[in-house]
Amino acid sequence: MAQPPLLGTSRAALAETYDRGRLAFLLDAAALGPIVELWPGTFLVSGHREVHDVLVGSNRKFLSTQNFLRSKVSGDLGSESVQRWMKSRKAASAALASRQRLEDHQVELARDTNAIVGSWSGRTVGDRELIDTLQILTSESITRYCFGTRNADEIPALAQELLDALFPITASPFVLPRWLRWRPSDLRVRRSLRNLESAVAKLAQAPGADGLCDDLRSADLPLKDVVQMIISTLLAAHGVPASAILWGMVELGGRTALQEQLRGEGGAGALTRVVSETLRLWPPSWMLGRDAAEDIPFGDWEMKAGSVVMVSSWVTHRVSPTFASTGGDFRPERWVDAAPERGEYIPFGGGPRWCVGAKFAEREMSTVLGEIVRSSTMRIQLSGAELKVNERRTLTPEGFSMRFYLPDGS
């Protein structure tokens, strides 16, 4: 490919423009080509073939070094820390995809969801109450999965404390070197992380069974690696699934006929398509970053070592050939015969760093949405002219309420 277009030379000016409307900014940039240099040394990669190359090149050509918490597990695959991290991921992936474990967990999750739907029945519930309730549901769900029979009641609050501490850093459009980061915020993160690490380590060594921590310990992983993987899992599954579920509710809330279809014969297949389409249109974890570890050729052009690469699943899901003609529309029926190419559908990333909890997340979404639709009919009510999207953390819908009726609409 030829030299990518350069959007601007002032990082500060473009970062301010980006911060005023992140999704629109990136979608406009992607219209210029599969790779666009946003400012010198920082690239948006949105073409599905190029995205695939970046994702499969993780740990080798492209390093995951931009996550504040993962400095110890980022870098080249040849490093000892990354090798240990990948071993932890392999053990966690097997536990999070265990069919029997997922089925047992689904029973408890369905029970908890039914209790929540009962509290919503006959009410109009605001967006803030909806997301707060779903975050409690999903944080308690992943905590139970991680620690099994142990009493881990303190964990959701400690995880939320760490996420709140991280927010000023992760929400900023500026990626600053560690020595330039605002020190009070940095110290708050470290304090919150220590508190969560201490609690997780204590629980992982406590008597109990049937938890992810037990699977990791049985894989002969050092305690510190077990703690690191558990924390990574807790943070990833704390708020992200709640946002995904809420997006599914929003899309279903304007489609009563689709809700009826989900309750009818063949509803399981339709629900799977709703989950896939929700993750395509509204992937909560909508941005990931990589650093080029070496000079990397893309056709006739070469990306220089040290370049920062941004991949947005929200953008790629809209511009990839399989989806482009209706990329902004919610169409679950497309998944009856859709066959996206590699790199076109990446709600869980891809390559060696893909999300190890993908099957868990999909099962959680389908269970919660399925129970909500089985027990109620939802009708969305917008607060203004259009739905709002909070882009600051995970993609979350705002500016609406949801009315919950009995399944027959009464």
Short mmCIF file of C-alpha atoms in Angstrom, two decimals:
data_model
loop_
_atom_site.label_atom_id
_atom_site.label_comp_id
_atom_site.label_asym_id
_atom_site.label_seq_id
_atom_site.Cartn_x
_atom_site.Cartn_y
_atom_site.Cartn_z
CA MET A 1 0.00 0.00 0.00
CA ALA A 2 1.04 3.62 -0.46
CA GLN A 3 2.05 6.04 2.29
CA PRO A 4 -1.05 6.54 4.50
CA PRO A 5 -2.59 10.02 4.61
CA LEU A 6 -1.57 12.25 7.52
CA LEU A 7 -4.56 13.81 9.24
CA GLY A 8 -2.67 16.51 11.14
CA THR A 9 0.66 17.52 12.62
CA SER A 10 -0.52 18.80 16.02
CA ARG A 11 -1.20 15.97 18.42
CA ALA A 12 -2.69 18.29 21.03
CA ALA A 13 -5.12 19.94 18.60
CA LEU A 14 -6.31 16.65 17.13
CA ALA A 15 -6.62 15.06 20.57
CA GLU A 16 -8.97 17.87 21.58
CA THR A 17 -11.04 17.34 18.41
CA TYR A 18 -11.07 13.60 19.07
CA ASP A 19 -12.23 14.14 22.64
CA ARG A 20 -15.24 16.17 21.50
CA GLY A 21 -16.62 13.22 19.53
CA ARG A 22 -14.39 10.15 19.51
CA LEU A 23 -16.48 7.75 17.45
CA ALA A 24 -17.35 10.28 14.74
CA PHE A 25 -13.73 11.45 14.56
CA LEU A 26 -12.41 7.92 14.02
CA LEU A 27 -15.13 6.98 11.51
CA ASP A 28 -14.33 10.09 9.45
CA ALA A 29 -10.63 9.25 9.60
CA ALA A 30 -11.26 5.66 8.48
CA ALA A 31 -12.96 6.96 5.34
CA LEU A 32 -9.51 8.13 4.17
CA GLY A 33 -8.07 4.61 4.00
CA PRO A 34 -7.38 1.33 5.83
CA ILE A 35 -4.45 2.96 7.66
CA VAL A 36 -4.45 6.66 8.53
CA GLU A 37 -1.74 8.56 10.38
CA LEU A 38 -3.74 10.63 12.84
CA TRP A 39 -0.68 12.62 13.87
CA PRO A 40 3.01 11.80 13.39
CA GLY A 41 3.72 8.34 14.76
CA THR A 42 0.13 7.42 15.68
CA PHE A 43 -1.99 5.36 13.28
CA LEU A 44 -5.62 4.30 13.09
CA VAL A 45 -5.81 0.85 11.49
CA SER A 46 -9.37 0.06 10.34
CA GLY A 47 -9.04 -2.11 7.21
CA HIS A 48 -9.89 -5.68 8.20
CA ARG A 49 -6.82 -7.25 6.57
CA GLU A 50 -4.52 -4.76 8.24
CA VAL A 51 -6.37 -5.18 11.56
CA HIS A 52 -5.87 -8.94 11.32
CA ASP A 53 -2.14 -8.43 10.70
CA VAL A 54 -1.86 -6.25 13.80
CA LEU A 55 -3.78 -8.65 16.04
CA VAL A 56 -2.00 -11.84 14.97
CA GLY A 57 1.32 -9.98 15.25
CA SER A 58 0.75 -9.23 18.94
CA ASN A 59 3.64 -10.32 21.21
CA ARG A 60 5.98 -10.25 18.19
CA LYS A 61 5.66 -7.34 15.78
CA PHE A 62 3.08 -5.42 17.79
CA LEU A 63 3.36 -5.19 21.56
CA SER A 64 0.58 -4.60 24.06
CA THR A 65 2.33 -1.97 26.15
CA GLN A 66 -0.27 0.76 26.64
CA ASN A 67 -2.40 -0.75 29.42
CA PHE A 68 -1.54 0.95 32.72
CA LEU A 69 -1.89 -2.27 34.72
CA ARG A 70 -0.07 -4.57 32.35
CA SER A 71 3.48 -3.25 32.27
CA LYS A 72 4.60 -6.56 33.82
CA VAL A 73 2.87 -8.70 31.19
CA SER A 74 3.54 -6.64 28.08
CA GLY A 75 6.36 -6.87 25.64
CA ASP A 76 7.94 -9.47 23.42
CA LEU A 77 6.86 -13.10 23.60
CA GLY A 78 10.45 -14.08 24.37
CA SER A 79 10.40 -12.31 27.73
CA GLU A 80 9.84 -14.45 30.81
CA SER A 81 6.97 -12.29 32.10
CA VAL A 82 5.01 -12.59 28.86
CA GLN A 83 5.59 -16.34 28.65
CA ARG A 84 4.21 -16.71 32.17
CA TRP A 85 1.28 -14.45 31.30
CA MET A 86 0.42 -16.51 28.23
CA LYS A 87 0.53 -19.69 30.34
CA SER A 88 -1.92 -18.04 32.75
CA ARG A 89 -4.16 -17.05 29.84
CA LYS A 90 -4.21 -20.63 28.54
CA ALA A 91 -5.33 -21.97 31.91
CA ALA A 92 -7.93 -19.22 32.33
CA SER A 93 -9.26 -19.73 28.80
CA ALA A 94 -9.99 -23.40 29.47
CA ALA A 95 -11.76 -22.62 32.76
CA LEU A 96 -13.82 -19.76 31.30
CA ALA A 97 -14.96 -21.96 28.40
CA SER A 98 -15.79 -25.09 30.41
CA ARG A 99 -19.22 -26.26 29.23
CA GLN A 100 -20.23 -27.80 32.55
CA ARG A 101 -18.96 -24.83 34.57
CA LEU A 102 -20.82 -22.41 32.29
CA GLU A 103 -24.05 -24.40 32.53
CA ASP A 104 -23.87 -24.51 36.32
CA HIS A 105 -23.10 -20.81 36.45
CA GLN A 106 -25.96 -20.03 34.05
CA VAL A 107 -28.49 -21.45 36.52
CA GLU A 108 -27.39 -19.02 39.24
CA LEU A 109 -27.20 -16.10 36.82
CA ALA A 110 -30.72 -16.78 35.52
CA ARG A 111 -32.02 -16.86 39.11
CA ASP A 112 -30.41 -13.51 39.92
CA THR A 113 -31.66 -11.97 36.67
CA ASN A 114 -35.23 -13.06 37.37
CA ALA A 115 -35.10 -11.36 40.76
CA ILE A 116 -33.98 -8.13 39.08
CA VAL A 117 -36.66 -8.29 36.38
CA GLY A 118 -39.24 -8.79 39.12
CA SER A 119 -38.14 -5.51 40.71
CA TRP A 120 -38.47 -3.74 37.34
CA SER A 121 -41.87 -5.18 36.39
CA GLY A 122 -44.55 -2.53 35.85
CA ARG A 123 -42.02 0.28 36.22
CA THR A 124 -40.25 2.82 34.04
CA VAL A 125 -36.56 2.49 34.92
CA GLY A 126 -33.98 5.16 34.13
CA ASP A 127 -30.70 4.52 32.32
CA ARG A 128 -28.59 5.12 35.44
CA GLU A 129 -30.49 2.58 37.51
CA LEU A 130 -30.32 0.08 34.66
CA ILE A 131 -26.55 0.24 34.20
CA ASP A 132 -25.89 0.32 37.96
CA THR A 133 -28.05 -2.77 38.49
CA LEU A 134 -26.47 -4.64 35.59
CA GLN A 135 -22.98 -3.78 36.82
CA ILE A 136 -23.80 -5.24 40.23
CA LEU A 137 -25.23 -8.34 38.54
CA THR A 138 -22.21 -8.92 36.29
CA SER A 139 -19.59 -8.05 38.92
CA GLU A 140 -21.15 -10.51 41.37
CA SER A 141 -21.39 -13.05 38.55
CA ILE A 142 -17.68 -12.96 37.66
CA THR A 143 -16.69 -12.84 41.34
CA ARG A 144 -18.64 -16.03 41.96
CA TYR A 145 -17.03 -17.64 38.91
CA CYS A 146 -13.53 -16.64 40.05
CA PHE A 147 -13.79 -17.72 43.70
CA GLY A 148 -16.36 -20.52 43.70
CA THR A 149 -17.54 -21.45 47.19
CA ARG A 150 -15.43 -18.81 48.98
CA ASN A 151 -17.00 -15.71 50.52
CA ALA A 152 -15.76 -12.94 48.22
CA ASP A 153 -18.33 -10.26 49.02
CA GLU A 154 -15.70 -7.51 49.26
CA ILE A 155 -14.27 -8.08 45.78
CA PRO A 156 -16.82 -6.18 43.59
CA ALA A 157 -16.36 -2.98 45.62
CA LEU A 158 -12.56 -3.25 45.50
CA ALA A 159 -12.65 -3.82 41.73
CA GLN A 160 -14.91 -0.79 41.28
CA GLU A 161 -12.56 1.29 43.43
CA LEU A 162 -9.67 0.40 41.13
CA LEU A 163 -11.68 1.12 37.97
CA ASP A 164 -12.70 4.51 39.39
CA ALA A 165 -9.06 5.29 40.16
CA LEU A 166 -8.04 4.33 36.63
CA PHE A 167 -10.75 6.41 34.95
CA PRO A 168 -8.87 9.77 34.80
CA ILE A 169 -6.00 7.97 33.05
CA THR A 170 -7.87 5.61 30.72
CA ALA A 171 -10.46 8.23 29.71
CA SER A 172 -7.85 10.80 28.68
CA PRO A 173 -7.20 11.24 24.95
CA PHE A 174 -3.54 11.81 25.78
CA VAL A 175 -1.17 8.86 26.29
CA LEU A 176 1.55 10.21 28.56
CA PRO A 177 4.82 8.58 29.57
CA ARG A 178 4.68 7.17 33.08
CA TRP A 179 7.01 9.83 34.50
CA LEU A 180 4.64 12.58 33.29
CA ARG A 181 1.43 11.09 34.67
CA TRP A 182 -0.40 13.05 37.31
CA ARG A 183 1.09 11.70 40.51
CA PRO A 184 -1.96 11.83 42.84
CA SER A 185 -3.97 9.81 40.32
CA ASP A 186 -1.09 7.38 39.85
CA LEU A 187 -0.78 6.87 43.59
CA ARG A 188 -4.53 6.28 43.95
CA VAL A 189 -4.32 3.55 41.32
CA ARG A 190 -1.40 1.89 43.06
CA ARG A 191 -3.16 1.98 46.42
CA SER A 192 -6.38 0.55 44.96
CA LEU A 193 -4.43 -2.13 43.10
CA ARG A 194 -2.57 -3.18 46.25
CA ASN A 195 -5.87 -3.50 48.13
CA LEU A 196 -7.38 -5.69 45.41
CA GLU A 197 -4.21 -7.79 45.07
CA SER A 198 -4.15 -8.43 48.81
CA ALA A 199 -7.80 -9.51 48.90
CA VAL A 200 -7.46 -11.76 45.83
CA ALA A 201 -4.29 -13.42 47.16
CA LYS A 202 -5.97 -14.11 50.50
CA LEU A 203 -9.01 -15.68 48.84
CA ALA A 204 -6.96 -17.71 46.37
CA GLN A 205 -5.21 -19.40 49.30
CA ALA A 206 -8.36 -19.86 51.39
CA PRO A 207 -10.25 -23.17 51.57
CA GLY A 208 -12.82 -23.52 48.82
CA ALA A 209 -13.54 -25.04 45.43
CA ASP A 210 -15.13 -24.58 42.00
CA GLY A 211 -13.49 -21.26 41.20
CA LEU A 212 -11.22 -19.97 38.46
CA CYS A 213 -8.57 -19.48 41.14
CA ASP A 214 -8.63 -23.24 41.79
CA ASP A 215 -8.06 -23.98 38.09
CA LEU A 216 -5.15 -21.55 37.99
CA ARG A 217 -3.56 -22.97 41.14
CA SER A 218 -3.89 -26.52 39.77
CA ALA A 219 -1.98 -25.37 36.67
CA ASP A 220 1.09 -24.90 38.90
CA LEU A 221 1.14 -21.14 38.46
CA PRO A 222 2.89 -18.98 41.05
CA LEU A 223 0.50 -17.17 43.36
CA LYS A 224 1.40 -13.76 41.92
CA ASP A 225 0.48 -14.98 38.43
CA VAL A 226 -2.82 -16.35 39.73
CA VAL A 227 -3.56 -13.00 41.36
CA GLN A 228 -2.66 -11.07 38.22
CA MET A 229 -4.91 -13.20 36.00
CA ILE A 230 -7.82 -13.06 38.44
CA ILE A 231 -7.59 -9.27 38.62
CA SER A 232 -7.42 -8.97 34.84
CA THR A 233 -10.52 -11.17 34.58
CA LEU A 234 -12.40 -9.26 37.26
CA LEU A 235 -11.75 -5.89 35.63
CA ALA A 236 -12.61 -7.10 32.13
CA ALA A 237 -15.89 -8.66 33.29
CA HIS A 238 -16.91 -5.98 35.81
CA GLY A 239 -18.56 -3.33 33.66
CA VAL A 240 -18.05 -4.40 30.05
CA PRO A 241 -20.72 -7.16 30.00
CA ALA A 242 -23.19 -4.81 31.72
CA SER A 243 -22.79 -2.27 28.91
CA ALA A 244 -23.18 -4.98 26.26
CA ILE A 245 -26.35 -6.29 27.91
CA LEU A 246 -27.76 -2.76 28.17
CA TRP A 247 -27.11 -2.18 24.46
CA GLY A 248 -29.01 -5.37 23.72
CA MET A 249 -31.90 -4.13 25.85
CA VAL A 250 -31.88 -0.77 24.05
CA GLU A 251 -32.04 -2.38 20.62
CA LEU A 252 -34.74 -4.83 21.71
CA GLY A 253 -36.67 -2.08 23.50
CA GLY A 254 -37.63 -0.53 20.18
CA ARG A 255 -38.52 -3.86 18.56
CA THR A 256 -41.49 -5.52 20.24
CA ALA A 257 -41.90 -8.02 17.39
CA LEU A 258 -38.32 -9.19 17.83
CA GLN A 259 -38.92 -9.72 21.55
CA GLU A 260 -41.94 -11.87 20.67
CA GLN A 261 -39.77 -13.84 18.25
CA LEU A 262 -37.23 -14.50 21.00
CA ARG A 263 -39.99 -15.88 23.22
CA GLY A 264 -41.27 -18.16 20.47
CA GLU A 265 -40.11 -21.36 18.86
CA GLY A 266 -36.59 -21.04 17.52
CA GLY A 267 -35.90 -18.18 19.89
CA ALA A 268 -32.51 -19.57 20.95
CA GLY A 269 -31.07 -19.11 17.47
CA ALA A 270 -32.56 -15.64 17.19
CA LEU A 271 -31.08 -14.72 20.58
CA THR A 272 -27.62 -15.82 19.44
CA ARG A 273 -27.98 -13.53 16.42
CA VAL A 274 -29.08 -10.64 18.65
CA VAL A 275 -25.99 -11.10 20.81
CA SER A 276 -23.68 -11.21 17.77
CA GLU A 277 -25.27 -8.12 16.24
CA THR A 278 -25.19 -6.19 19.51
CA LEU A 279 -21.47 -6.91 19.87
CA ARG A 280 -20.90 -5.89 16.26
CA LEU A 281 -22.79 -2.61 16.44
CA TRP A 282 -21.91 -1.64 20.02
CA PRO A 283 -18.70 -3.40 21.14
CA PRO A 284 -18.21 -2.07 24.70
CA SER A 285 -14.41 -2.49 24.56
CA TRP A 286 -14.20 -0.47 21.38
CA MET A 287 -10.52 0.50 21.26
CA LEU A 288 -7.21 -1.28 21.75
CA GLY A 289 -3.65 -0.12 21.28
CA ARG A 290 -0.40 -1.69 20.16
CA ASP A 291 3.15 -0.42 19.70
CA ALA A 292 5.21 -1.42 16.67
CA ALA A 293 8.23 -3.37 17.95
CA GLU A 294 10.12 -3.08 14.68
CA ASP A 295 9.87 -1.54 11.23
CA ILE A 296 6.86 -3.29 9.66
CA PRO A 297 6.14 -3.28 5.91
CA PHE A 298 2.62 -2.76 4.59
CA GLY A 299 3.05 -3.20 0.86
CA ASP A 300 5.37 -0.48 -0.45
CA TRP A 301 5.15 1.50 2.79
CA GLU A 302 6.85 0.78 6.11
CA MET A 303 5.56 1.60 9.59
CA LYS A 304 8.47 2.64 11.78
CA ALA A 305 9.35 0.95 15.06
CA GLY A 306 7.84 2.75 18.03
CA SER A 307 4.71 3.80 16.16
CA VAL A 308 1.46 3.70 18.14
CA VAL A 309 -1.36 1.71 16.53
CA MET A 310 -5.04 2.20 17.38
CA VAL A 311 -7.62 -0.43 16.40
CA SER A 312 -11.30 0.38 16.92
CA SER A 313 -13.71 -2.53 16.63
CA TRP A 314 -16.58 -0.02 16.49
CA VAL A 315 -15.09 1.50 13.34
CA THR A 316 -13.94 -1.72 11.68
CA HIS A 317 -17.36 -3.32 12.23
CA ARG A 318 -18.89 -0.46 10.23
CA VAL A 319 -16.46 -0.15 7.33
CA SER A 320 -15.54 -3.79 6.62
CA PRO A 321 -16.92 -5.09 3.29
CA THR A 322 -19.23 -7.69 4.85
CA PHE A 323 -21.05 -5.03 6.87
CA ALA A 324 -20.34 -1.69 5.17
CA SER A 325 -23.61 -1.25 3.23
CA THR A 326 -25.66 -1.46 6.46
CA GLY A 327 -22.87 -1.07 9.00
CA GLY A 328 -24.74 1.39 11.21
CA ASP A 329 -27.98 -0.62 11.30
CA PHE A 330 -29.07 -3.20 13.86
CA ARG A 331 -29.87 -6.27 11.75
CA PRO A 332 -29.60 -9.56 13.66
CA GLU A 333 -30.91 -11.42 10.62
CA ARG A 334 -27.62 -10.75 8.84
CA TRP A 335 -26.09 -13.49 11.01
CA VAL A 336 -28.22 -16.20 9.41
CA ASP A 337 -25.66 -16.40 6.61
CA ALA A 338 -23.00 -13.78 7.42
CA ALA A 339 -19.45 -15.08 7.03
CA PRO A 340 -17.11 -12.22 7.95
CA GLU A 341 -13.50 -12.50 6.88
CA ARG A 342 -10.69 -12.48 9.43
CA GLY A 343 -10.41 -9.05 11.01
CA GLU A 344 -13.95 -7.95 10.13
CA TYR A 345 -15.62 -9.04 13.38
CA ILE A 346 -13.44 -8.42 16.43
CA PRO A 347 -15.55 -7.66 19.53
CA PHE A 348 -13.10 -9.78 21.55
CA GLY A 349 -9.96 -8.76 19.70
CA GLY A 350 -7.94 -11.47 18.01
CA GLY A 351 -4.59 -13.19 17.78
CA PRO A 352 -2.69 -14.38 20.87
CA ARG A 353 -4.15 -11.56 22.99
CA TRP A 354 -7.81 -12.24 22.19
CA CYS A 355 -10.24 -12.11 25.12
CA VAL A 356 -10.02 -15.40 27.03
CA GLY A 357 -13.50 -14.81 28.45
CA ALA A 358 -15.28 -14.55 25.09
CA LYS A 359 -17.46 -17.64 25.59
CA PHE A 360 -18.23 -16.60 29.16
CA ALA A 361 -19.28 -13.12 27.99
CA GLU A 362 -21.50 -14.45 25.21
CA ARG A 363 -23.16 -16.93 27.58
CA GLU A 364 -23.70 -14.18 30.14
CA MET A 365 -25.27 -11.86 27.56
CA SER A 366 -27.58 -14.53 26.16
CA THR A 367 -28.64 -15.69 29.64
CA VAL A 368 -29.50 -12.23 30.96
CA LEU A 369 -31.18 -10.97 27.78
CA GLY A 370 -33.05 -14.25 27.41
CA GLU A 371 -34.41 -14.11 30.96
CA ILE A 372 -35.42 -10.45 30.61
CA VAL A 373 -37.34 -11.08 27.39
CA ARG A 374 -38.94 -14.27 28.74
CA SER A 375 -40.31 -12.41 31.76
CA SER A 376 -41.19 -9.01 30.29
CA THR A 377 -41.74 -6.81 27.26
CA MET A 378 -39.47 -3.76 27.11
CA ARG A 379 -40.31 -0.44 25.47
CA ILE A 380 -37.67 2.24 25.28
CA GLN A 381 -38.44 5.90 25.93
CA LEU A 382 -35.87 8.50 24.84
CA SER A 383 -35.24 11.51 27.05
CA GLY A 384 -34.39 13.72 24.08
CA ALA A 385 -34.31 13.69 20.30
CA GLU A 386 -31.85 10.82 20.08
CA LEU A 387 -29.95 8.28 22.12
CA LYS A 388 -26.64 9.40 23.61
CA VAL A 389 -23.44 7.34 23.72
CA ASN A 390 -20.96 7.63 26.58
CA GLU A 391 -17.54 7.08 24.98
CA ARG A 392 -15.41 7.75 28.05
CA ARG A 393 -14.94 4.24 29.38
CA THR A 394 -16.86 1.42 27.77
CA LEU A 395 -19.49 2.36 25.18
CA THR A 396 -22.66 2.84 27.20
CA PRO A 397 -26.09 4.15 26.09
CA GLU A 398 -27.55 7.16 27.91
CA GLY A 399 -30.52 9.49 27.64
CA PHE A 400 -33.38 7.01 27.89
CA SER A 401 -35.58 5.00 30.21
CA MET A 402 -37.15 1.57 29.81
CA ARG A 403 -40.72 0.58 30.57
CA PHE A 404 -41.21 -3.04 31.63
CA TYR A 405 -44.53 -4.73 30.90
CA LEU A 406 -45.67 -8.32 31.26
CA PRO A 407 -44.79 -10.48 28.23
CA ASP A 408 -48.29 -9.94 26.77
CA GLY A 409 -47.75 -6.17 26.92
CA SER A 410 -50.10 -5.52 29.82
#
